[in-house]
């Protein structure tokens, strides 16, 4: 009995899928179990009474929880948008003027090699209002010092800037690989037809790069949602709750402060659902965009 190509692919993927399912499914289903029960780590003697959707109702009535979703949206949207624009510009410049400068690519990806914990600690010190090098440079230039992590707006800006500094290189690498695999024929034809550089970029380069762009954005959105490390180290979600993201809120409410692990599980599941919906909408939009372009 011979297997066709598709069946062979699935057969080769099967061991990895089994391992992945064994790792991810048990905690996922346990989170569902917790979310529909009332489990309080500080009061284990109360048992685990079934409460249905009460935890989810509480979430949508909790202003702090809703604020954490808003903060997460602002952070993720800002970080990914800025990283994509900068990454596209840098990749275009490298591909146009420095296509063989491997040293430049190595230099750009250095921030990616640092653990997020290290990045958060280093930048927290650099942004310190008293001993930080950032304020030292501002004062050297005749500008006033800024308490970066004590002001709600500047704290949010600081977190976004640090993430952009570290992860723009990821977008650069993917788009640069995409640029280097583009066929030359459409560009030669456009040059013969007298198309401007902007028209070539808009109607040829971007449509041909669309699959790479989708992959880059999807991966960055998923990764940007996991901002616990940097946010917790730099601001602890503060000042107040101005930079408190969903994962920080779930940590505080479920483990650090209240021990309401069931409520934290409900928050995490809602965030997972929102992420899946957003990624699905984005993929459908990208498919429609590709059909319209062609």
mmCIF file of C-alpha atoms in Angstrom:
data_model
loop_
_atom_site.group_PDB
_atom_site.id
_atom_site.type_symbol
_atom_site.label_atom_id
_atom_site.label_comp_id
_atom_site.label_asym_id
_atom_site.label_seq_id
_atom_site.Cartn_x
_atom_site.Cartn_y
_atom_site.Cartn_z
ATOM 1 C CA UNK A 1 0.000 0.000 0.000
ATOM 2 C CA UNK A 2 1.498 3.319 -1.095
ATOM 3 C CA UNK A 3 0.688 6.604 0.607
ATOM 4 C CA UNK A 4 0.086 9.750 -1.399
ATOM 5 C CA UNK A 5 2.128 12.868 -0.726
ATOM 6 C CA UNK A 6 -0.426 14.458 1.603
ATOM 7 C CA UNK A 7 -0.764 11.312 3.709
ATOM 8 C CA UNK A 8 3.032 11.055 3.947
ATOM 9 C CA UNK A 9 3.226 14.616 5.267
ATOM 10 C CA UNK A 10 0.645 13.914 7.951
ATOM 11 C CA UNK A 11 2.362 10.658 8.903
ATOM 12 C CA UNK A 12 5.671 12.475 9.391
ATOM 13 C CA UNK A 13 3.966 15.200 11.409
ATOM 14 C CA UNK A 14 2.040 12.765 13.593
ATOM 15 C CA UNK A 15 4.732 12.194 16.292
ATOM 16 C CA UNK A 16 5.244 15.934 16.749
ATOM 17 C CA UNK A 17 1.477 16.519 16.849
ATOM 18 C CA UNK A 18 1.048 13.835 19.513
ATOM 19 C CA UNK A 19 3.770 15.384 21.679
ATOM 20 C CA UNK A 20 2.311 18.871 21.157
ATOM 21 C CA UNK A 21 -1.175 17.679 22.088
ATOM 22 C CA UNK A 22 0.143 15.915 25.193
ATOM 23 C CA UNK A 23 1.824 19.130 26.318
ATOM 24 C CA UNK A 24 -0.900 21.656 25.502
ATOM 25 C CA UNK A 25 -4.245 19.901 25.914
ATOM 26 C CA UNK A 26 -4.068 18.925 29.640
ATOM 27 C CA UNK A 27 -3.379 22.482 30.923
ATOM 28 C CA UNK A 28 -5.902 23.893 28.431
ATOM 29 C CA UNK A 29 -8.726 21.645 29.601
ATOM 30 C CA UNK A 30 -7.722 22.141 33.228
ATOM 31 C CA UNK A 31 -7.983 25.903 32.678
ATOM 32 C CA UNK A 32 -11.512 25.378 31.379
ATOM 33 C CA UNK A 33 -12.297 23.297 34.463
ATOM 34 C CA UNK A 34 -10.932 26.002 36.772
ATOM 35 C CA UNK A 35 -12.808 28.770 34.968
ATOM 36 C CA UNK A 36 -16.218 27.215 35.678
ATOM 37 C CA UNK A 37 -15.424 26.472 39.325
ATOM 38 C CA UNK A 38 -14.603 28.705 42.270
ATOM 39 C CA UNK A 39 -11.079 27.800 43.390
ATOM 40 C CA UNK A 40 -9.442 30.127 45.906
ATOM 41 C CA UNK A 41 -5.824 29.317 46.736
ATOM 42 C CA UNK A 42 -6.105 31.223 50.011
ATOM 43 C CA UNK A 43 -9.167 29.235 51.119
ATOM 44 C CA UNK A 44 -8.650 25.605 50.060
ATOM 45 C CA UNK A 45 -11.100 24.425 52.709
ATOM 46 C CA UNK A 46 -13.992 25.882 50.686
ATOM 47 C CA UNK A 47 -13.579 23.210 48.037
ATOM 48 C CA UNK A 48 -14.248 23.732 44.337
ATOM 49 C CA UNK A 49 -17.928 24.592 43.874
ATOM 50 C CA UNK A 50 -19.255 24.790 40.324
ATOM 51 C CA UNK A 51 -20.138 28.386 39.369
ATOM 52 C CA UNK A 52 -20.739 28.107 35.626
ATOM 53 C CA UNK A 53 -20.043 31.348 33.773
ATOM 54 C CA UNK A 54 -19.913 33.547 36.888
ATOM 55 C CA UNK A 55 -16.177 34.142 36.516
ATOM 56 C CA UNK A 56 -16.689 35.366 32.954
ATOM 57 C CA UNK A 57 -19.543 37.648 34.022
ATOM 58 C CA UNK A 58 -17.337 39.055 36.772
ATOM 59 C CA UNK A 59 -14.604 39.724 34.218
ATOM 60 C CA UNK A 60 -16.836 41.882 32.027
ATOM 61 C CA UNK A 61 -17.968 43.832 35.095
ATOM 62 C CA UNK A 62 -14.418 44.356 36.382
ATOM 63 C CA UNK A 63 -13.008 47.724 35.295
ATOM 64 C CA UNK A 64 -9.467 46.653 36.175
ATOM 65 C CA UNK A 65 -9.745 43.556 33.982
ATOM 66 C CA UNK A 66 -11.157 45.554 31.076
ATOM 67 C CA UNK A 67 -8.387 48.110 31.510
ATOM 68 C CA UNK A 68 -5.803 45.326 31.247
ATOM 69 C CA UNK A 69 -7.305 44.255 27.914
ATOM 70 C CA UNK A 70 -7.179 47.856 26.712
ATOM 71 C CA UNK A 71 -3.545 48.211 27.795
ATOM 72 C CA UNK A 72 -2.670 44.966 26.037
ATOM 73 C CA UNK A 73 -4.325 46.175 22.840
ATOM 74 C CA UNK A 74 -2.478 49.498 22.957
ATOM 75 C CA UNK A 75 0.870 47.830 23.612
ATOM 76 C CA UNK A 76 0.526 45.090 21.008
ATOM 77 C CA UNK A 77 -0.949 47.365 18.338
ATOM 78 C CA UNK A 78 1.686 50.057 18.831
ATOM 79 C CA UNK A 79 4.631 47.667 19.030
ATOM 80 C CA UNK A 80 3.700 45.594 15.991
ATOM 81 C CA UNK A 81 2.792 48.617 13.841
ATOM 82 C CA UNK A 82 6.023 50.483 14.610
ATOM 83 C CA UNK A 83 8.148 47.358 14.232
ATOM 84 C CA UNK A 84 6.576 46.541 10.877
ATOM 85 C CA UNK A 85 7.088 50.023 9.427
ATOM 86 C CA UNK A 86 10.672 50.266 10.691
ATOM 87 C CA UNK A 87 11.416 46.676 9.692
ATOM 88 C CA UNK A 88 10.084 47.229 6.181
ATOM 89 C CA UNK A 89 12.146 50.401 5.724
ATOM 90 C CA UNK A 90 15.336 48.828 7.090
ATOM 91 C CA UNK A 91 14.898 45.651 5.027
ATOM 92 C CA UNK A 92 14.287 47.737 1.894
ATOM 93 C CA UNK A 93 17.405 49.845 2.536
ATOM 94 C CA UNK A 94 19.580 46.790 3.160
ATOM 95 C CA UNK A 95 18.257 44.971 0.090
ATOM 96 C CA UNK A 96 18.784 48.059 -2.096
ATOM 97 C CA UNK A 97 22.117 49.415 -0.872
ATOM 98 C CA UNK A 98 23.782 46.710 1.264
ATOM 99 C CA UNK A 99 22.609 43.337 -0.119
ATOM 100 C CA UNK A 100 25.818 41.527 0.860
ATOM 101 C CA UNK A 101 26.545 43.287 4.164
ATOM 102 C CA UNK A 102 26.153 40.291 6.470
ATOM 103 C CA UNK A 103 27.915 42.222 9.236
ATOM 104 C CA UNK A 104 25.067 44.748 9.197
ATOM 105 C CA UNK A 105 22.437 42.030 9.560
ATOM 106 C CA UNK A 106 24.423 40.506 12.425
ATOM 107 C CA UNK A 107 24.561 43.892 14.131
ATOM 108 C CA UNK A 108 20.815 44.404 13.752
ATOM 109 C CA UNK A 109 19.837 41.043 15.241
ATOM 110 C CA UNK A 110 22.017 41.389 18.365
ATOM 111 C CA UNK A 111 19.121 42.741 20.523
ATOM 112 C CA UNK A 112 17.077 39.631 19.662
ATOM 113 C CA UNK A 113 19.697 37.393 21.250
ATOM 114 C CA UNK A 114 19.229 38.871 24.727
ATOM 115 C CA UNK A 115 16.698 37.269 27.108
ATOM 116 C CA UNK A 116 13.723 39.507 27.835
ATOM 117 C CA UNK A 117 14.509 39.468 31.530
ATOM 118 C CA UNK A 118 17.969 40.885 30.845
ATOM 119 C CA UNK A 119 16.563 43.478 28.442
ATOM 120 C CA UNK A 120 13.999 44.602 31.011
ATOM 121 C CA UNK A 121 16.573 44.916 33.788
ATOM 122 C CA UNK A 122 19.092 46.803 31.642
ATOM 123 C CA UNK A 123 16.526 49.260 30.335
ATOM 124 C CA UNK A 124 15.038 49.767 33.789
ATOM 125 C CA UNK A 125 18.484 50.874 34.970
ATOM 126 C CA UNK A 126 19.067 53.001 31.869
ATOM 127 C CA UNK A 127 15.736 54.769 32.396
ATOM 128 C CA UNK A 128 16.313 55.353 36.110
ATOM 129 C CA UNK A 129 15.696 59.080 36.809
ATOM 130 C CA UNK A 130 18.779 59.386 39.052
ATOM 131 C CA UNK A 131 21.461 57.088 37.650
ATOM 132 C CA UNK A 132 20.124 56.206 34.195
ATOM 133 C CA UNK A 133 22.194 56.957 31.108
ATOM 134 C CA UNK A 134 19.131 58.168 29.164
ATOM 135 C CA UNK A 135 18.496 61.097 31.508
ATOM 136 C CA UNK A 136 22.236 61.786 31.646
ATOM 137 C CA UNK A 137 22.265 62.224 27.870
ATOM 138 C CA UNK A 138 19.155 64.414 27.988
ATOM 139 C CA UNK A 139 20.733 66.682 30.602
ATOM 140 C CA UNK A 140 23.990 66.746 28.645
ATOM 141 C CA UNK A 141 21.995 68.075 25.678
ATOM 142 C CA UNK A 142 20.401 70.721 27.880
ATOM 143 C CA UNK A 143 17.054 68.969 28.212
ATOM 144 C CA UNK A 144 15.278 68.152 31.449
ATOM 145 C CA UNK A 145 15.305 64.768 33.128
ATOM 146 C CA UNK A 146 12.238 62.552 32.743
ATOM 147 C CA UNK A 147 10.929 60.059 35.280
ATOM 148 C CA UNK A 148 10.229 57.546 32.547
ATOM 149 C CA UNK A 149 8.636 54.744 34.541
ATOM 150 C CA UNK A 150 6.719 56.866 37.073
ATOM 151 C CA UNK A 151 4.544 58.693 34.551
ATOM 152 C CA UNK A 152 1.664 56.603 33.098
ATOM 153 C CA UNK A 153 2.125 57.818 29.528
ATOM 154 C CA UNK A 154 5.922 57.677 29.519
ATOM 155 C CA UNK A 155 5.895 54.232 31.127
ATOM 156 C CA UNK A 156 3.759 52.922 28.272
ATOM 157 C CA UNK A 157 5.987 54.660 25.715
ATOM 158 C CA UNK A 158 9.095 53.204 27.368
ATOM 159 C CA UNK A 159 7.791 49.633 27.184
ATOM 160 C CA UNK A 160 6.839 50.087 23.533
ATOM 161 C CA UNK A 161 10.257 51.575 22.730
ATOM 162 C CA UNK A 162 12.117 48.718 24.424
ATOM 163 C CA UNK A 163 10.115 46.087 22.552
ATOM 164 C CA UNK A 164 10.661 47.929 19.257
ATOM 165 C CA UNK A 165 14.399 48.091 19.987
ATOM 166 C CA UNK A 166 14.557 44.340 20.574
ATOM 167 C CA UNK A 167 12.149 42.872 18.019
ATOM 168 C CA UNK A 168 12.232 45.088 14.919
ATOM 169 C CA UNK A 169 15.090 42.856 13.775
ATOM 170 C CA UNK A 170 12.659 39.919 13.540
ATOM 171 C CA UNK A 171 10.590 41.777 10.955
ATOM 172 C CA UNK A 172 13.773 42.839 9.146
ATOM 173 C CA UNK A 173 15.002 39.254 8.837
ATOM 174 C CA UNK A 174 11.728 37.889 7.467
ATOM 175 C CA UNK A 175 11.141 40.739 5.017
ATOM 176 C CA UNK A 176 14.762 40.721 3.874
ATOM 177 C CA UNK A 177 14.472 37.013 3.113
ATOM 178 C CA UNK A 178 11.284 37.816 1.211
ATOM 179 C CA UNK A 179 12.949 40.592 -0.799
ATOM 180 C CA UNK A 180 15.758 38.276 -1.847
ATOM 181 C CA UNK A 181 13.353 35.655 -3.211
ATOM 182 C CA UNK A 182 11.228 38.006 -5.332
ATOM 183 C CA UNK A 183 11.276 37.219 -9.081
ATOM 184 C CA UNK A 184 13.008 39.825 -11.255
ATOM 185 C CA UNK A 185 10.685 39.587 -14.268
ATOM 186 C CA UNK A 186 7.826 41.782 -12.917
ATOM 187 C CA UNK A 187 10.293 44.509 -11.923
ATOM 188 C CA UNK A 188 12.015 44.434 -15.318
ATOM 189 C CA UNK A 189 8.644 44.671 -17.064
ATOM 190 C CA UNK A 190 7.607 47.600 -14.867
ATOM 191 C CA UNK A 191 10.869 49.395 -15.633
ATOM 192 C CA UNK A 192 10.292 48.949 -19.369
ATOM 193 C CA UNK A 193 6.751 50.310 -18.980
ATOM 194 C CA UNK A 194 8.101 53.384 -17.178
ATOM 195 C CA UNK A 195 6.481 52.722 -13.803
ATOM 196 C CA UNK A 196 7.633 54.954 -10.966
ATOM 197 C CA UNK A 197 9.447 53.568 -7.944
ATOM 198 C CA UNK A 198 6.399 54.139 -5.741
ATOM 199 C CA UNK A 199 4.116 52.328 -8.186
ATOM 200 C CA UNK A 200 6.522 49.394 -8.359
ATOM 201 C CA UNK A 201 6.665 49.229 -4.574
ATOM 202 C CA UNK A 202 2.896 49.505 -4.148
ATOM 203 C CA UNK A 203 1.652 47.284 -6.966
ATOM 204 C CA UNK A 204 4.467 44.733 -7.327
ATOM 205 C CA UNK A 205 6.704 44.557 -4.259
ATOM 206 C CA UNK A 206 4.016 44.612 -1.560
ATOM 207 C CA UNK A 207 1.677 42.077 -3.267
ATOM 208 C CA UNK A 208 4.572 39.686 -3.882
ATOM 209 C CA UNK A 209 5.684 40.087 -0.264
ATOM 210 C CA UNK A 210 2.180 39.563 1.094
ATOM 211 C CA UNK A 211 2.693 35.956 2.297
ATOM 212 C CA UNK A 212 5.872 36.959 4.143
ATOM 213 C CA UNK A 213 4.165 40.030 5.612
ATOM 214 C CA UNK A 214 1.300 37.892 6.925
ATOM 215 C CA UNK A 215 3.682 35.416 8.570
ATOM 216 C CA UNK A 216 5.749 38.223 10.114
ATOM 217 C CA UNK A 217 2.721 40.036 11.530
ATOM 218 C CA UNK A 218 1.014 36.914 12.859
ATOM 219 C CA UNK A 219 4.156 35.745 14.642
ATOM 220 C CA UNK A 220 4.846 39.201 16.059
ATOM 221 C CA UNK A 221 1.280 39.647 17.321
ATOM 222 C CA UNK A 222 1.341 36.257 19.035
ATOM 223 C CA UNK A 223 4.749 36.949 20.555
ATOM 224 C CA UNK A 224 3.891 40.533 21.537
ATOM 225 C CA UNK A 225 0.938 39.258 23.551
ATOM 226 C CA UNK A 226 3.483 37.556 25.828
ATOM 227 C CA UNK A 227 4.886 40.772 27.280
ATOM 228 C CA UNK A 228 4.861 39.621 30.891
ATOM 229 C CA UNK A 229 8.643 39.616 31.342
ATOM 230 C CA UNK A 230 9.479 43.152 30.272
ATOM 231 C CA UNK A 231 6.349 44.774 31.707
ATOM 232 C CA UNK A 232 6.716 43.065 35.077
ATOM 233 C CA UNK A 233 10.416 43.878 35.384
ATOM 234 C CA UNK A 234 10.165 47.473 34.180
ATOM 235 C CA UNK A 235 6.923 48.711 35.764
ATOM 236 C CA UNK A 236 5.130 45.850 37.599
ATOM 237 C CA UNK A 237 2.091 47.048 35.656
ATOM 238 C CA UNK A 238 2.310 50.542 37.118
ATOM 239 C CA UNK A 239 2.220 53.320 37.887
ATOM 240 C CA UNK A 240 -1.162 52.290 39.224
ATOM 241 C CA UNK A 241 -2.559 49.991 36.547
ATOM 242 C CA UNK A 242 -1.496 52.146 33.589
ATOM 243 C CA UNK A 243 0.697 49.414 32.039
ATOM 244 C CA UNK A 244 -1.022 46.371 33.532
ATOM 245 C CA UNK A 245 -1.553 43.875 30.712
ATOM 246 C CA UNK A 246 -3.802 40.816 30.757
ATOM 247 C CA UNK A 247 -1.035 38.418 31.772
ATOM 248 C CA UNK A 248 0.144 40.756 34.541
ATOM 249 C CA UNK A 249 -3.442 41.122 35.789
ATOM 250 C CA UNK A 250 -3.992 37.352 35.685
ATOM 251 C CA UNK A 251 -0.769 36.820 37.637
ATOM 252 C CA UNK A 252 -1.718 39.328 40.309
ATOM 253 C CA UNK A 253 -5.320 38.223 40.690
ATOM 254 C CA UNK A 254 -4.552 34.502 40.482
ATOM 255 C CA UNK A 255 -1.279 34.091 42.352
ATOM 256 C CA UNK A 256 0.400 37.177 43.758
ATOM 257 C CA UNK A 257 -2.451 39.119 45.380
ATOM 258 C CA UNK A 258 -5.762 37.327 45.718
ATOM 259 C CA UNK A 259 -5.260 33.642 44.950
ATOM 260 C CA UNK A 260 -8.361 33.664 42.730
ATOM 261 C CA UNK A 261 -6.989 31.091 40.337
ATOM 262 C CA UNK A 262 -10.389 30.365 38.753
ATOM 263 C CA UNK A 263 -10.910 34.015 37.868
ATOM 264 C CA UNK A 264 -7.381 34.158 36.435
ATOM 265 C CA UNK A 265 -8.136 31.080 34.312
ATOM 266 C CA UNK A 266 -11.279 32.753 32.954
ATOM 267 C CA UNK A 267 -9.275 35.876 32.084
ATOM 268 C CA UNK A 268 -6.671 33.773 30.272
ATOM 269 C CA UNK A 269 -9.298 31.884 28.284
ATOM 270 C CA UNK A 270 -10.989 35.101 27.179
ATOM 271 C CA UNK A 271 -7.614 36.434 26.068
ATOM 272 C CA UNK A 272 -6.971 33.226 24.129
ATOM 273 C CA UNK A 273 -10.370 33.532 22.441
ATOM 274 C CA UNK A 274 -9.739 37.185 21.531
ATOM 275 C CA UNK A 275 -6.333 36.283 20.089
ATOM 276 C CA UNK A 276 -7.752 33.475 17.944
ATOM 277 C CA UNK A 277 -10.551 35.715 16.658
ATOM 278 C CA UNK A 278 -8.167 38.554 15.787
ATOM 279 C CA UNK A 279 -5.700 36.257 14.016
ATOM 280 C CA UNK A 280 -8.547 34.612 12.071
ATOM 281 C CA UNK A 281 -9.942 37.989 10.980
ATOM 282 C CA UNK A 282 -6.476 39.145 9.957
ATOM 283 C CA UNK A 283 -5.839 36.008 7.890
ATOM 284 C CA UNK A 284 -9.221 36.326 6.159
ATOM 285 C CA UNK A 285 -8.518 39.993 5.451
ATOM 286 C CA UNK A 286 -5.091 39.151 4.020
ATOM 287 C CA UNK A 287 -6.618 36.502 1.738
ATOM 288 C CA UNK A 288 -9.205 38.995 0.489
ATOM 289 C CA UNK A 289 -6.481 41.607 -0.016
ATOM 290 C CA UNK A 290 -4.388 39.162 -2.042
ATOM 291 C CA UNK A 291 -7.368 38.280 -4.245
ATOM 292 C CA UNK A 292 -8.081 41.966 -4.907
ATOM 293 C CA UNK A 293 -4.430 42.672 -5.732
ATOM 294 C CA UNK A 294 -4.365 39.910 -8.302
#
